[in-house]
mmCIF file of C-alpha atoms in Angstrom:
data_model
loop_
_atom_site.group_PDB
_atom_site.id
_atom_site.type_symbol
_atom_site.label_atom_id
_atom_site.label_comp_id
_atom_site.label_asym_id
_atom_site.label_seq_id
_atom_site.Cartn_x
_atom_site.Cartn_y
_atom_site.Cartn_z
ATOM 1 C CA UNK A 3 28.554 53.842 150.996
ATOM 2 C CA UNK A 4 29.235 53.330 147.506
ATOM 3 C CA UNK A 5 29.061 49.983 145.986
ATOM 4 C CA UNK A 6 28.647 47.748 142.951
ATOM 5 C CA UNK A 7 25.389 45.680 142.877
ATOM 6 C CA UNK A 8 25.296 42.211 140.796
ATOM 7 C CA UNK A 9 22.157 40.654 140.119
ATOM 8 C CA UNK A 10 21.564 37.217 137.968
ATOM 9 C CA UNK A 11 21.450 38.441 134.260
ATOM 10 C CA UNK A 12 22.327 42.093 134.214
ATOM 11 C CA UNK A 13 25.749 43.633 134.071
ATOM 12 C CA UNK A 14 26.714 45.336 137.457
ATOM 13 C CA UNK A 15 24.974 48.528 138.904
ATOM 14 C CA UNK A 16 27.151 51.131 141.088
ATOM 15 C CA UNK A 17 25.160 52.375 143.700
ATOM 16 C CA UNK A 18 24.807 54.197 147.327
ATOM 17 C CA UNK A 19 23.547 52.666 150.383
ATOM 18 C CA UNK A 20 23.558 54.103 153.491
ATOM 19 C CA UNK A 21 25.343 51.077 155.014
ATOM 20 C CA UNK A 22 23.421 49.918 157.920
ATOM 21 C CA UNK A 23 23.294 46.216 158.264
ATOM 22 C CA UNK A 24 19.427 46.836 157.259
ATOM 23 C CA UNK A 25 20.245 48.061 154.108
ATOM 24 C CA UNK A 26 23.027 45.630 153.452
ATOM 25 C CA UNK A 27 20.409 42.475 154.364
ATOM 26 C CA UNK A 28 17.484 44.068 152.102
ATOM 27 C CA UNK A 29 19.911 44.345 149.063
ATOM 28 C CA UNK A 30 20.364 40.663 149.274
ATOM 29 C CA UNK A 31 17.221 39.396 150.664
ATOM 30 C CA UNK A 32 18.604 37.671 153.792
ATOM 31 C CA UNK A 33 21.160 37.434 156.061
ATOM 32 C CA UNK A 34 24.651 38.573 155.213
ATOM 33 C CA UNK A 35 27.649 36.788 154.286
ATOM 34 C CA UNK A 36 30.912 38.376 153.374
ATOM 35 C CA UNK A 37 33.569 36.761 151.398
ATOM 36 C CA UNK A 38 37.248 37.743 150.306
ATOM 37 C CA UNK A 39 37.935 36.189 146.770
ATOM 38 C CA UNK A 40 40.255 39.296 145.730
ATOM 39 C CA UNK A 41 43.804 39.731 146.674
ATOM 40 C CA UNK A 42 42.610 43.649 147.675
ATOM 41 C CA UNK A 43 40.574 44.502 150.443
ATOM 42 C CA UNK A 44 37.177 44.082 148.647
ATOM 43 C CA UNK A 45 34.686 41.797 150.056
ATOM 44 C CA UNK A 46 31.616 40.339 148.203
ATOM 45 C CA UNK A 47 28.313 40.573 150.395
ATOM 46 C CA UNK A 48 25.651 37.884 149.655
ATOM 47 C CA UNK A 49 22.369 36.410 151.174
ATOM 48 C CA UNK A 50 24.284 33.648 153.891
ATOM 49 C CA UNK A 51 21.574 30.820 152.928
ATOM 50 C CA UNK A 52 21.555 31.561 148.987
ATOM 51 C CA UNK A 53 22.312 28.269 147.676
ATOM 52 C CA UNK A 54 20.138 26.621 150.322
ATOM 53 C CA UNK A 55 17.195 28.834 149.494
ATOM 54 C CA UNK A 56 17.642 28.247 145.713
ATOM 55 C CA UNK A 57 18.150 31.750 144.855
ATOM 56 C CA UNK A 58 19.274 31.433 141.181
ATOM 57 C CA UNK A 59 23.024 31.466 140.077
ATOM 58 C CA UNK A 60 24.815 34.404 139.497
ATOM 59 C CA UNK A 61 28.443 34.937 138.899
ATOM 60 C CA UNK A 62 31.195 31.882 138.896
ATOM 61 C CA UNK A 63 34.539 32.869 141.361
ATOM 62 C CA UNK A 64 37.092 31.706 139.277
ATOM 63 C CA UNK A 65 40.887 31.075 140.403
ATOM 64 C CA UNK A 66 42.767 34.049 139.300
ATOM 65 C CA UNK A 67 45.662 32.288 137.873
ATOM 66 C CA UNK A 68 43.642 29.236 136.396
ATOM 67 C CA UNK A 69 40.529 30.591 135.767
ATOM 68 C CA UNK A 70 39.000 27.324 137.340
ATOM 69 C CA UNK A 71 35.527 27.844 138.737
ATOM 70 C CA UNK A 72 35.540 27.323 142.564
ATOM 71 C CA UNK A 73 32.741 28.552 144.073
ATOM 72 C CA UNK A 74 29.052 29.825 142.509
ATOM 73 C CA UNK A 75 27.770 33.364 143.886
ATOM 74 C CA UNK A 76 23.962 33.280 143.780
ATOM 75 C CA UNK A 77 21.143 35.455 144.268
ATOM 76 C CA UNK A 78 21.968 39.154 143.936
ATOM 77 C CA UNK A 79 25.369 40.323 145.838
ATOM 78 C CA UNK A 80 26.969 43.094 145.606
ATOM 79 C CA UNK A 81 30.719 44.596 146.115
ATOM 80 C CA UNK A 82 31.910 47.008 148.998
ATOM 81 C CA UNK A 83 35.155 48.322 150.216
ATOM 82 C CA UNK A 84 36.621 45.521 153.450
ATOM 83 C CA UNK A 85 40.073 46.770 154.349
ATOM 84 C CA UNK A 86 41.438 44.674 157.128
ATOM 85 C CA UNK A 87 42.265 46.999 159.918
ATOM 86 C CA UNK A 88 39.240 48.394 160.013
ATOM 87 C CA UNK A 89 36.890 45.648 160.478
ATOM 88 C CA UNK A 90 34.277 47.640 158.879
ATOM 89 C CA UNK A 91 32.733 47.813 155.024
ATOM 90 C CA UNK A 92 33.684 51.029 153.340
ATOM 91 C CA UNK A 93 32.592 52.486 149.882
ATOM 92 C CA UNK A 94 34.404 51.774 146.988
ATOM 93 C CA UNK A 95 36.760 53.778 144.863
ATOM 94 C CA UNK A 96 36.045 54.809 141.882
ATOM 95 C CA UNK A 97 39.008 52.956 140.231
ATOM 96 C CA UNK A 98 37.576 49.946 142.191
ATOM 97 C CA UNK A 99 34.015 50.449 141.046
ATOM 98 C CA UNK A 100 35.297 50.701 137.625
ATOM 99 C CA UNK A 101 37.652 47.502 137.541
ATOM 100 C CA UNK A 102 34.965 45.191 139.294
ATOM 101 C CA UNK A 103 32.382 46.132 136.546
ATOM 102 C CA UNK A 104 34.326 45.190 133.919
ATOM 103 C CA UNK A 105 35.466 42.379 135.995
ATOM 104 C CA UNK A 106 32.031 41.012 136.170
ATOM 105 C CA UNK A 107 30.244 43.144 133.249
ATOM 106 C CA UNK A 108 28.787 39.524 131.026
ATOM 107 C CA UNK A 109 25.906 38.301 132.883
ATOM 108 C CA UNK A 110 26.644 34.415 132.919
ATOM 109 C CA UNK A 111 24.179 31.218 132.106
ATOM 110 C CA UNK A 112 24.720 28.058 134.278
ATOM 111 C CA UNK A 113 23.069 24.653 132.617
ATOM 112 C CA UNK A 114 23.310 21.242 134.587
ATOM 113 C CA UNK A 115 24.753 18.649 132.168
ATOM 114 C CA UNK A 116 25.405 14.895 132.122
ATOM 115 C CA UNK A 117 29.386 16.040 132.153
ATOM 116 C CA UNK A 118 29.023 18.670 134.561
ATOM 117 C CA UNK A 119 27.855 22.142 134.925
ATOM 118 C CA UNK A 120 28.515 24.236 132.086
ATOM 119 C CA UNK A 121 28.470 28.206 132.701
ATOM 120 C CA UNK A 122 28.217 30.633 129.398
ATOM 121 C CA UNK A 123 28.369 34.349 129.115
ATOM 122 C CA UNK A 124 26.562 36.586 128.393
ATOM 123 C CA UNK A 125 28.293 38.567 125.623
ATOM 124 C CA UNK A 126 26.959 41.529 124.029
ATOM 125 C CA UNK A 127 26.863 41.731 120.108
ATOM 126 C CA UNK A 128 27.033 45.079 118.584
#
């Protein structure tokens, strides 16, 4: 199954895994949880107790039209194919692969402040 793996601090890696729910749990250290942030059928898979665990930040899901932060992914995650009438994770396509990466491509920073949290990315400088 092809996929893109996100881990805290480096831009996203596409990768194979056979797809078992073995190699699903080892990629992110725990139990699995899937979640649906994207209008397509692409899921996010990430370790269920993450934030309870204190696995360290990752990505911010921000609201597509208002780019408002909603939800903090942490601990590595990655991406898989989730289409709906299948009930099943897939691979990826290729165009999907390719849009997610750049999607998610700046690592990001996340500091605890007096007015909040404040999340910065990771741009690279040439």
């Amino acid at each position: 199954m092809k996929i893109l793996k996100i881990e805290p601090g480096k831009p996203p890696e596409p990768m194979k895994i056979d797809g078992s729910l073995a190699s699903m749990q080892a990629l992110v250290g725990g139990t699995i949880q899937a979640i649906y942030p994207f209008p397509d059928p692409v899921a996010v898979i990430c370790n269920d107790e993450g934030k309870l665990l204190g696995l360290p930040p990752n990505r911010a899901l921000r609201h597509p039209r208002t780019g408002e932060v909603y939800d903090i992914l942490c601990g590595t995650v990655f991406l898989c194919g989730a289409p709906p009438e299948e009930g099943t994770f897939q691979s990826l396509s290729d165009a999907q692969i390719e849009r997610y990466r750049q999607a998610f491509f700046c690592p990001e920073v996340f500091f605890k402040t007096p007015a909040g949290l404040m999340i910065l990315r990771m741009e690279e400088t040439a």
